[in-house]
mmCIF file of C-alpha atoms in Angstrom:
data_model
loop_
_atom_site.group_PDB
_atom_site.id
_atom_site.type_symbol
_atom_site.label_atom_id
_atom_site.label_comp_id
_atom_site.label_asym_id
_atom_site.label_seq_id
_atom_site.Cartn_x
_atom_site.Cartn_y
_atom_site.Cartn_z
ATOM 1 C CA MET K 1 68.579 26.352 88.206
ATOM 2 C CA THR K 2 70.459 26.941 91.477
ATOM 3 C CA LYS K 3 69.107 24.850 94.319
ATOM 4 C CA VAL K 4 68.637 26.484 97.714
ATOM 5 C CA SER K 5 68.587 25.067 101.224
ATOM 6 C CA ILE K 6 65.185 23.797 102.259
ATOM 7 C CA TYR K 7 66.080 24.826 105.818
ATOM 8 C CA GLY K 8 65.579 28.398 104.638
ATOM 9 C CA LEU K 9 61.795 27.950 104.427
ATOM 10 C CA THR K 10 59.563 28.533 107.423
ATOM 11 C CA PHE K 11 56.695 26.081 107.829
ATOM 12 C CA ASP K 12 54.248 28.607 106.354
ATOM 13 C CA GLN K 13 56.562 29.229 103.393
ATOM 14 C CA LEU K 14 56.952 25.495 102.740
ATOM 15 C CA THR K 15 53.183 25.047 103.018
ATOM 16 C CA GLU K 16 52.571 27.845 100.522
ATOM 17 C CA TRP K 17 55.239 26.494 98.143
ATOM 18 C CA LEU K 18 53.596 23.057 98.097
ATOM 19 C CA LYS K 19 50.111 24.571 97.918
ATOM 20 C CA GLU K 20 51.128 26.435 94.737
ATOM 21 C CA ARG K 21 51.924 22.986 93.319
ATOM 22 C CA GLU K 22 48.546 21.626 94.474
ATOM 23 C CA TYR K 23 49.710 19.732 97.554
ATOM 24 C CA THR K 24 48.026 20.026 100.939
ATOM 25 C CA LYS K 25 49.289 21.344 104.262
ATOM 26 C CA PHE K 26 49.460 17.729 105.441
ATOM 27 C CA ARG K 27 52.265 17.122 102.927
ATOM 28 C CA ALA K 28 54.180 20.094 104.309
ATOM 29 C CA SER K 29 53.791 18.658 107.816
ATOM 30 C CA GLN K 30 55.168 15.330 106.629
ATOM 31 C CA VAL K 31 58.263 16.941 105.082
ATOM 32 C CA TRP K 32 58.789 19.200 108.106
ATOM 33 C CA ASP K 33 58.636 16.236 110.459
ATOM 34 C CA TRP K 34 61.278 14.370 108.459
ATOM 35 C CA LEU K 35 63.548 17.416 108.438
ATOM 36 C CA TYR K 36 63.378 18.477 112.077
ATOM 37 C CA ARG K 37 62.106 15.524 114.122
ATOM 38 C CA LYS K 38 63.615 12.584 112.262
ATOM 39 C CA ARG K 39 66.446 14.778 110.950
ATOM 40 C CA VAL K 40 67.079 13.027 107.648
ATOM 41 C CA THR K 41 69.878 14.322 105.422
ATOM 42 C CA ALA K 42 68.470 13.155 102.077
ATOM 43 C CA PHE K 43 65.010 13.586 100.565
ATOM 44 C CA GLU K 44 65.018 9.912 99.545
ATOM 45 C CA ASP K 45 64.911 8.964 103.238
ATOM 46 C CA MET K 46 61.432 10.471 103.634
ATOM 47 C CA THR K 47 59.863 7.044 103.216
ATOM 48 C CA ASP K 48 56.171 7.924 103.638
ATOM 49 C CA VAL K 49 56.258 11.014 101.396
ATOM 50 C CA LYS K 50 54.911 10.646 97.853
ATOM 51 C CA GLN K 51 57.667 9.947 95.339
ATOM 52 C CA GLU K 52 56.452 12.785 93.120
ATOM 53 C CA ILE K 53 56.959 15.214 96.037
ATOM 54 C CA ILE K 54 60.418 13.771 96.734
ATOM 55 C CA GLN K 55 61.302 14.378 93.094
ATOM 56 C CA LEU K 56 59.927 17.907 93.221
ATOM 57 C CA LEU K 57 61.865 18.782 96.360
ATOM 58 C CA SER K 58 65.064 17.292 94.938
ATOM 59 C CA GLU K 59 64.741 19.443 91.828
ATOM 60 C CA HIS K 60 64.461 22.698 93.774
ATOM 61 C CA PHE K 61 66.186 22.240 97.135
ATOM 62 C CA VAL K 62 69.118 20.676 98.949
ATOM 63 C CA ILE K 63 69.274 19.656 102.604
ATOM 64 C CA GLN K 64 72.982 19.762 103.320
ATOM 65 C CA THR K 65 75.128 22.703 102.204
ATOM 66 C CA LEU K 66 77.662 22.868 105.077
ATOM 67 C CA THR K 67 80.571 20.499 105.663
ATOM 68 C CA GLU K 68 82.610 20.214 108.839
ATOM 69 C CA HIS K 69 86.101 21.578 108.181
ATOM 70 C CA THR K 70 87.482 21.551 111.734
ATOM 71 C CA ARG K 71 86.141 20.899 115.207
ATOM 72 C CA GLN K 72 87.781 21.768 118.507
ATOM 73 C CA GLU K 73 86.590 20.331 121.817
ATOM 74 C CA SER K 74 87.360 21.983 125.128
ATOM 75 C CA ALA K 75 87.889 20.275 128.450
ATOM 76 C CA ASP K 76 84.593 21.808 129.635
ATOM 77 C CA GLY K 77 82.684 20.146 126.775
ATOM 78 C CA THR K 78 82.486 23.204 124.532
ATOM 79 C CA ASN K 79 82.699 22.329 120.836
ATOM 80 C CA LYS K 80 83.751 24.922 118.267
ATOM 81 C CA PHE K 81 82.855 23.945 114.708
ATOM 82 C CA LEU K 82 84.425 25.480 111.617
ATOM 83 C CA PHE K 83 82.026 24.830 108.750
ATOM 84 C CA LYS K 84 82.788 25.226 105.053
ATOM 85 C CA LEU K 85 79.993 26.712 102.941
ATOM 86 C CA HIS K 86 79.179 25.656 99.377
ATOM 87 C CA ASP K 87 81.287 28.556 98.032
ATOM 88 C CA GLY K 88 84.325 27.655 100.138
ATOM 89 C CA ASN K 89 83.840 30.324 102.803
ATOM 90 C CA LEU K 90 84.318 29.364 106.453
ATOM 91 C CA ILE K 91 82.061 30.147 109.418
ATOM 92 C CA GLU K 92 82.111 29.318 113.131
ATOM 93 C CA THR K 93 79.416 27.723 115.285
ATOM 94 C CA VAL K 94 79.819 26.900 118.982
ATOM 95 C CA LEU K 95 78.099 24.318 121.196
ATOM 96 C CA MET K 96 78.223 25.167 124.907
ATOM 97 C CA ARG K 97 77.139 23.046 127.857
ATOM 98 C CA HIS K 98 75.302 24.674 130.734
ATOM 99 C CA LYS K 99 73.500 23.386 133.797
ATOM 100 C CA PHE K 100 70.259 24.534 132.156
ATOM 101 C CA GLY K 101 70.894 22.775 128.824
ATOM 102 C CA LEU K 102 72.804 22.916 125.557
ATOM 103 C CA SER K 103 73.307 26.278 123.879
ATOM 104 C CA VAL K 104 74.472 26.929 120.319
ATOM 105 C CA CYS K 105 75.979 30.208 119.142
ATOM 106 C CA VAL K 106 75.368 30.787 115.431
ATOM 107 C CA THR K 107 76.956 33.001 112.786
ATOM 108 C CA THR K 108 74.879 35.211 110.456
ATOM 109 C CA GLN K 109 77.453 36.653 108.030
ATOM 110 C CA VAL K 110 80.713 35.685 106.345
ATOM 111 C CA GLY K 111 82.968 38.249 108.010
ATOM 112 C CA CYS K 112 81.869 41.473 109.698
ATOM 113 C CA ASN K 113 81.908 45.158 108.752
ATOM 114 C CA ILE K 114 81.090 46.610 112.165
ATOM 115 C CA GLY K 115 84.801 46.959 112.913
ATOM 116 C CA CYS K 116 84.994 46.763 116.703
ATOM 117 C CA SER K 117 88.661 47.313 117.468
ATOM 118 C CA PHE K 118 88.913 44.441 119.961
ATOM 119 C CA CYS K 119 87.032 41.750 118.024
ATOM 120 C CA ALA K 120 88.411 38.755 116.113
ATOM 121 C CA SER K 121 85.222 38.505 114.018
ATOM 122 C CA GLY K 122 86.000 41.779 112.271
ATOM 123 C CA LEU K 123 89.538 40.815 111.261
ATOM 124 C CA LEU K 124 88.062 39.813 107.900
ATOM 125 C CA ALA K 125 85.558 42.098 106.202
ATOM 126 C CA LYS K 126 82.066 40.878 105.389
ATOM 127 C CA SER K 127 81.880 39.153 102.020
ATOM 128 C CA ARG K 128 78.208 38.172 102.148
ATOM 129 C CA ASP K 129 75.172 37.429 104.303
ATOM 130 C CA LEU K 130 74.310 33.875 105.216
ATOM 131 C CA THR K 131 70.982 32.626 103.915
ATOM 132 C CA GLY K 132 68.305 31.639 106.400
ATOM 133 C CA GLY K 133 68.976 28.016 105.478
ATOM 134 C CA GLU K 134 72.687 28.332 106.231
ATOM 135 C CA ILE K 135 71.905 29.749 109.673
ATOM 136 C CA VAL K 136 69.374 27.002 110.449
ATOM 137 C CA GLU K 137 71.749 24.318 109.188
ATOM 138 C CA GLN K 138 74.303 25.289 111.822
ATOM 139 C CA ILE K 139 71.800 24.177 114.467
ATOM 140 C CA MET K 140 71.016 21.022 112.519
ATOM 141 C CA LYS K 141 74.705 20.130 112.090
ATOM 142 C CA VAL K 142 75.286 20.452 115.826
ATOM 143 C CA GLN K 143 72.172 18.397 116.597
ATOM 144 C CA LEU K 144 73.275 15.701 114.140
ATOM 145 C CA HIS K 145 76.670 15.661 115.858
ATOM 146 C CA LEU K 146 74.876 14.959 119.144
ATOM 147 C CA ASP K 147 72.693 12.319 117.484
ATOM 148 C CA GLN K 148 75.700 10.549 115.981
ATOM 149 C CA ALA K 149 77.376 10.499 119.386
ATOM 150 C CA GLN K 150 74.285 8.535 120.496
ATOM 151 C CA LYS K 151 73.563 11.009 123.231
ATOM 152 C CA VAL K 152 69.953 11.706 124.083
ATOM 153 C CA GLU K 153 70.618 15.447 124.063
ATOM 154 C CA HIS K 154 68.948 18.283 122.250
ATOM 155 C CA VAL K 155 69.849 21.884 121.558
ATOM 156 C CA SER K 156 67.679 23.835 123.970
ATOM 157 C CA HIS K 157 69.043 27.395 123.727
ATOM 158 C CA VAL K 158 70.311 29.538 120.842
ATOM 159 C CA VAL K 159 72.363 32.726 120.912
ATOM 160 C CA VAL K 160 72.866 34.728 117.738
ATOM 161 C CA MET K 161 76.252 36.119 118.734
ATOM 162 C CA GLY K 162 78.636 34.579 116.212
ATOM 163 C CA ILE K 163 80.427 36.258 113.321
ATOM 164 C CA GLY K 164 78.587 39.195 111.751
ATOM 165 C CA GLU K 165 75.891 41.692 112.707
ATOM 166 C CA PRO K 166 72.539 39.828 112.832
ATOM 167 C CA PHE K 167 70.460 42.953 112.228
ATOM 168 C CA ASP K 168 72.422 43.617 109.029
ATOM 169 C CA ASN K 169 70.869 40.361 107.765
ATOM 170 C CA PHE K 170 67.429 40.996 109.198
ATOM 171 C CA GLU K 171 65.105 39.077 106.871
ATOM 172 C CA ASN K 172 67.154 35.884 106.973
ATOM 173 C CA LEU K 173 67.502 36.266 110.737
ATOM 174 C CA THR K 174 63.744 36.462 111.283
ATOM 175 C CA ASP K 175 63.118 33.460 109.008
ATOM 176 C CA PHE K 176 65.729 31.513 111.000
ATOM 177 C CA ILE K 177 63.977 32.371 114.252
ATOM 178 C CA GLY K 178 60.636 31.317 112.772
ATOM 179 C CA VAL K 179 62.047 27.929 111.779
ATOM 180 C CA ILE K 180 63.708 27.032 115.078
ATOM 181 C CA LYS K 181 60.738 28.232 117.157
ATOM 182 C CA SER K 182 58.220 26.105 115.260
ATOM 183 C CA GLN K 183 56.441 23.691 117.562
ATOM 184 C CA LYS K 184 56.247 21.240 114.652
ATOM 185 C CA GLY K 185 60.045 21.120 114.445
ATOM 186 C CA LEU K 186 62.897 21.966 116.800
ATOM 187 C CA ALA K 187 60.478 23.742 119.165
ATOM 188 C CA ILE K 188 63.135 25.917 120.801
ATOM 189 C CA ALA K 189 61.284 28.249 123.149
ATOM 190 C CA ALA K 190 61.359 31.956 122.287
ATOM 191 C CA ARG K 191 62.601 32.760 125.791
ATOM 192 C CA HIS K 192 65.601 30.518 125.077
ATOM 193 C CA ILE K 193 66.665 32.496 121.983
ATOM 194 C CA THR K 194 68.816 35.627 122.258
ATOM 195 C CA VAL K 195 69.873 37.938 119.432
ATOM 196 C CA SER K 196 72.842 40.243 119.941
ATOM 197 C CA THR K 197 73.355 43.491 118.019
ATOM 198 C CA SER K 198 76.125 46.064 118.000
ATOM 199 C CA GLY K 199 73.411 48.707 118.105
ATOM 200 C CA LEU K 200 71.617 49.262 114.773
ATOM 201 C CA ALA K 201 68.983 51.593 116.201
ATOM 202 C CA ASN K 202 66.454 51.398 113.351
ATOM 203 C CA LYS K 203 66.602 47.611 113.394
ATOM 204 C CA ILE K 204 66.090 47.505 117.165
ATOM 205 C CA VAL K 205 62.837 49.378 116.541
ATOM 206 C CA GLU K 206 61.898 46.972 113.735
ATOM 207 C CA PHE K 207 62.782 44.035 115.961
ATOM 208 C CA ALA K 208 60.476 45.381 118.672
ATOM 209 C CA ASP K 209 57.646 45.758 116.157
ATOM 210 C CA SER K 210 58.162 42.223 114.779
ATOM 211 C CA ASP K 211 56.839 40.669 118.009
ATOM 212 C CA LEU K 212 59.175 37.663 117.776
ATOM 213 C CA GLN K 213 59.221 37.492 121.594
ATOM 214 C CA VAL K 214 62.869 36.446 121.748
ATOM 215 C CA ASN K 215 65.541 38.084 123.889
ATOM 216 C CA LEU K 216 67.644 41.061 122.819
ATOM 217 C CA ALA K 217 71.220 41.842 123.820
ATOM 218 C CA VAL K 218 72.984 45.081 122.840
ATOM 219 C CA SER K 219 76.765 45.390 122.708
ATOM 220 C CA LEU K 220 77.373 48.629 124.596
ATOM 221 C CA HIS K 221 80.956 48.199 125.885
ATOM 222 C CA ALA K 222 81.389 51.850 126.939
ATOM 223 C CA PRO K 223 79.426 54.398 128.985
ATOM 224 C CA ASN K 224 80.122 57.492 126.836
ATOM 225 C CA ASP K 225 80.476 58.479 123.183
ATOM 226 C CA GLU K 226 84.170 59.348 123.279
ATOM 227 C CA LEU K 227 85.186 55.929 124.582
ATOM 228 C CA ARG K 228 82.633 53.929 122.587
ATOM 229 C CA THR K 229 83.660 55.627 119.342
ATOM 230 C CA ARG K 230 87.277 54.765 120.068
ATOM 231 C CA ILE K 231 86.568 51.034 120.401
ATOM 232 C CA MET K 232 83.429 50.690 118.221
ATOM 233 C CA LYS K 233 83.379 52.700 114.996
ATOM 234 C CA ILE K 234 79.619 52.151 114.645
ATOM 235 C CA ASN K 235 79.198 54.780 117.357
ATOM 236 C CA ARG K 236 80.178 57.462 114.835
ATOM 237 C CA ALA K 237 76.978 56.747 112.903
ATOM 238 C CA ILE K 238 74.796 55.741 115.841
ATOM 239 C CA PRO K 239 75.855 57.576 119.014
ATOM 240 C CA ILE K 240 74.751 56.422 122.431
ATOM 241 C CA GLU K 241 71.836 58.878 122.699
ATOM 242 C CA LYS K 242 70.278 57.525 119.500
ATOM 243 C CA LEU K 243 70.965 53.955 120.596
ATOM 244 C CA MET K 244 69.328 54.500 123.982
ATOM 245 C CA GLN K 245 66.267 56.027 122.295
ATOM 246 C CA SER K 246 65.804 52.824 120.297
ATOM 247 C CA ILE K 247 66.304 50.770 123.468
ATOM 248 C CA ASP K 248 63.622 52.855 125.207
ATOM 249 C CA TYR K 249 61.261 52.131 122.317
ATOM 250 C CA TYR K 250 62.020 48.419 122.583
ATOM 251 C CA LEU K 251 61.422 48.387 126.353
ATOM 252 C CA GLU K 252 58.139 50.289 126.069
ATOM 253 C CA LYS K 253 56.905 48.233 123.130
ATOM 254 C CA THR K 254 57.786 44.771 124.458
ATOM 255 C CA ASN K 255 58.100 45.199 128.224
ATOM 256 C CA ARG K 256 60.895 42.612 127.976
ATOM 257 C CA ARG K 257 64.197 42.769 129.829
ATOM 258 C CA ILE K 258 67.188 43.686 127.723
ATOM 259 C CA THR K 259 70.826 42.660 128.185
ATOM 260 C CA LEU K 260 73.554 45.266 127.824
ATOM 261 C CA GLU K 261 76.810 43.528 126.978
ATOM 262 C CA TYR K 262 79.965 45.112 128.341
ATOM 263 C CA ILE K 263 83.339 43.585 127.492
ATOM 264 C CA LEU K 264 85.976 44.543 130.048
ATOM 265 C CA LEU K 265 89.248 45.816 128.563
ATOM 266 C CA LYS K 266 92.124 46.363 130.979
ATOM 267 C CA ASP K 267 92.642 50.059 131.804
ATOM 268 C CA VAL K 268 90.334 51.088 128.941
ATOM 269 C CA ASN K 269 86.734 50.805 130.166
ATOM 270 C CA ASP K 270 87.022 48.849 133.418
ATOM 271 C CA GLN K 271 87.585 51.492 136.080
ATOM 272 C CA ARG K 272 85.251 52.522 138.897
ATOM 273 C CA GLU K 273 84.407 55.826 137.195
ATOM 274 C CA HIS K 274 83.310 53.880 134.107
ATOM 275 C CA ALA K 275 80.997 51.723 136.236
ATOM 276 C CA ILE K 276 79.438 54.801 137.859
ATOM 277 C CA GLU K 277 78.963 56.480 134.474
ATOM 278 C CA LEU K 278 77.409 53.295 133.107
ATOM 279 C CA ALA K 279 74.974 53.158 136.010
ATOM 280 C CA GLN K 280 73.993 56.785 135.357
ATOM 281 C CA LEU K 281 73.461 56.030 131.663
ATOM 282 C CA ILE K 282 71.154 53.112 132.456
ATOM 283 C CA GLY K 283 69.301 55.141 135.071
ATOM 284 C CA HIS K 284 65.536 54.541 135.138
ATOM 285 C CA ARG K 285 65.872 51.583 132.760
ATOM 286 C CA GLY K 286 67.451 49.512 135.521
ATOM 287 C CA ASN K 287 64.332 47.461 136.248
ATOM 288 C CA LEU K 288 64.309 46.172 132.647
ATOM 289 C CA ALA K 289 68.044 45.981 131.967
ATOM 290 C CA ASN K 290 70.817 43.610 132.973
ATOM 291 C CA VAL K 291 74.496 44.343 132.367
ATOM 292 C CA ASN K 292 76.435 41.263 131.274
ATOM 293 C CA LEU K 293 80.111 41.779 132.079
ATOM 294 C CA ILE K 294 82.323 39.845 129.668
ATOM 295 C CA PRO K 295 85.957 38.920 130.432
ATOM 296 C CA TYR K 296 88.039 39.657 127.336
ATOM 297 C CA ASN K 297 89.571 36.828 125.311
ATOM 298 C CA PRO K 298 92.875 38.227 123.967
ATOM 299 C CA VAL K 299 93.410 38.252 120.202
ATOM 300 C CA ASP K 300 96.925 38.318 118.734
ATOM 301 C CA GLU K 301 95.996 40.949 116.154
ATOM 302 C CA HIS K 302 94.573 43.260 118.837
ATOM 303 C CA SER K 303 97.521 43.224 121.231
ATOM 304 C CA GLN K 304 96.672 46.742 122.462
ATOM 305 C CA TYR K 305 93.927 45.195 124.589
ATOM 306 C CA GLN K 306 94.478 43.000 127.607
ATOM 307 C CA ARG K 307 92.263 40.999 129.909
ATOM 308 C CA THR K 308 90.955 42.695 133.055
ATOM 309 C CA ASP K 309 92.082 40.922 136.229
ATOM 310 C CA ARG K 310 89.535 39.218 138.479
ATOM 311 C CA GLU K 311 89.805 41.801 141.250
ATOM 312 C CA THR K 312 88.931 44.629 138.864
ATOM 313 C CA VAL K 313 86.027 42.629 137.417
ATOM 314 C CA ARG K 314 84.703 42.110 140.932
ATOM 315 C CA ALA K 315 85.116 45.798 141.804
ATOM 316 C CA PHE K 316 83.262 46.839 138.618
ATOM 317 C CA TYR K 317 80.481 44.372 139.400
ATOM 318 C CA ASP K 318 80.209 45.559 143.006
ATOM 319 C CA THR K 319 80.074 49.208 141.931
ATOM 320 C CA LEU K 320 77.193 48.546 139.576
ATOM 321 C CA LYS K 321 75.347 46.573 142.240
ATOM 322 C CA LYS K 322 75.745 49.403 144.753
ATOM 323 C CA GLN K 323 74.264 51.755 142.163
ATOM 324 C CA GLY K 324 71.199 49.523 141.934
ATOM 325 C CA ILE K 325 72.055 48.008 138.546
ATOM 326 C CA SER K 326 71.300 44.344 137.814
ATOM 327 C CA CYS K 327 74.448 42.698 136.456
ATOM 328 C CA SER K 328 76.206 39.394 135.990
ATOM 329 C CA VAL K 329 79.596 38.115 134.838
ATOM 330 C CA ARG K 330 79.465 35.874 131.791
ATOM 331 C CA LEU K 331 80.445 32.272 132.467
ATOM 332 C CA GLU K 332 83.368 31.435 130.203
ATOM 333 C CA HIS K 333 83.450 28.460 127.854
ATOM 334 C CA GLY K 334 86.219 26.954 125.761
ATOM 335 C CA THR K 335 89.084 28.931 127.277
ATOM 336 C CA ASP K 336 91.554 26.178 126.350
ATOM 337 C CA ILE K 337 90.672 26.438 122.631
ATOM 338 C CA ASP K 338 90.308 29.466 120.310
ATOM 339 C CA ALA K 339 87.831 31.145 122.625
ATOM 340 C CA ALA K 340 87.315 34.512 120.916
ATOM 341 C CA CYS K 341 84.544 34.593 118.312
ATOM 342 C CA GLY K 342 86.071 34.461 114.841
ATOM 343 C CA GLN K 343 89.499 33.430 116.105
ATOM 344 C CA LEU K 344 89.473 29.864 114.760
ATOM 345 C CA ARG K 345 88.242 31.076 111.366
ATOM 346 C CA SER K 346 90.858 33.826 111.036
ATOM 347 C CA LYS K 347 93.645 31.457 112.094
ATOM 348 C CA GLN K 348 92.551 28.843 109.559
ATOM 349 C CA ILE K 349 92.360 31.383 106.728
ATOM 350 C CA LYS K 350 95.778 32.775 107.678
ATOM 351 C CA LYS K 351 97.211 29.250 107.752
ATOM 352 C CA SER K 352 95.733 28.466 104.317
ATOM 353 C CA LYS K 353 97.227 31.634 102.855
ATOM 354 C CA GLU K 354 100.638 30.821 104.320
ATOM 355 C CA GLN K 355 100.476 27.298 102.905
ATOM 356 C CA LYS K 356 99.526 28.649 99.483
ATOM 357 C CA LEU K 357 102.401 31.139 99.534
ATOM 358 C CA GLY K 358 104.761 28.360 100.573
ATOM 359 C CA GLN K 359 103.596 26.171 97.709
ATOM 360 C CA GLU K 360 103.950 29.031 95.229
ATOM 361 C CA SER K 361 107.455 29.821 96.507
ATOM 362 C CA ALA K 362 108.470 26.168 96.233
ATOM 363 C CA ALA K 363 107.082 25.996 92.693
ATOM 364 C CA ALA K 364 108.958 29.157 91.687
ATOM 365 C CA ALA K 365 112.198 27.834 93.168
ATOM 366 C CA SER K 366 111.900 24.629 91.165
ATOM 367 C CA LEU K 367 111.711 26.486 87.841
#
């Protein structure tokens, strides 16, 4: 029998699992408290839980499935973790420090198939989805890192903006959100959780209907189909009109503000005419939409794209403001380490391949 991560169970799912084995909800609360409040890493450490329950949990579940492969720390306090999964795959998780608290950016897939032409995450195709437990464990690993540093600090905000398309792993994503929101556990407020999508229109509708009450960000990155298709191949299947229809449904259904992410690429999508066209596209939605302008982190493999200079960023921002559009410029973190999402992972995999080739060449030469 293959054991799965216990972090993948919501509180209700754990309660039901124990109930099926004739244990009460109180026992589920005990286990949950040990996992998320006391943050034990072994079932045997749950000292006030019945031994028969400990044995049962040990037979079916594991707590730790991720190991820290590499960690980079920036001068601004940003920590980028490269975790190794049980099958040897690597994923990235990032801890960022803000004035308002500690934010963690999590990954939802091993690789990405969306294929944005500027993105380091898509350099390696998706090989599989992460389980709900593997997504939750990223938060737990970061929190344990803080605990071990003997800092009285807690993860207060979560952004689902790491490697992969979250809405392409929808069920595990929603279970993850249910776990970290639970008031019995990590108790991360819904308003402090943001999910980012490249624009899967049908899933935006499903997300609106799910009533999770967390924030939504949509990667737009261009104001028209011709340009968006050139830099984001997903636009071939889901053009802007269809995407905006799903956004309208989300706004009407939830009455929640939405973030439109717009990465600025030098001389590609960062000119005044692009800002005006973007403002026209947003139009009446302006009171429930905020444009988040993102300075580009260059990636060696995508050398056709360069970073927009500060003056052009300011001019784009000012143009949107004059058109009555709410907007902001994303505060950068970890610029002195591998800042682009997926960059550390792709570099490590490339390095491992080069080392393997070197070893094979040396072995062949010795024959």
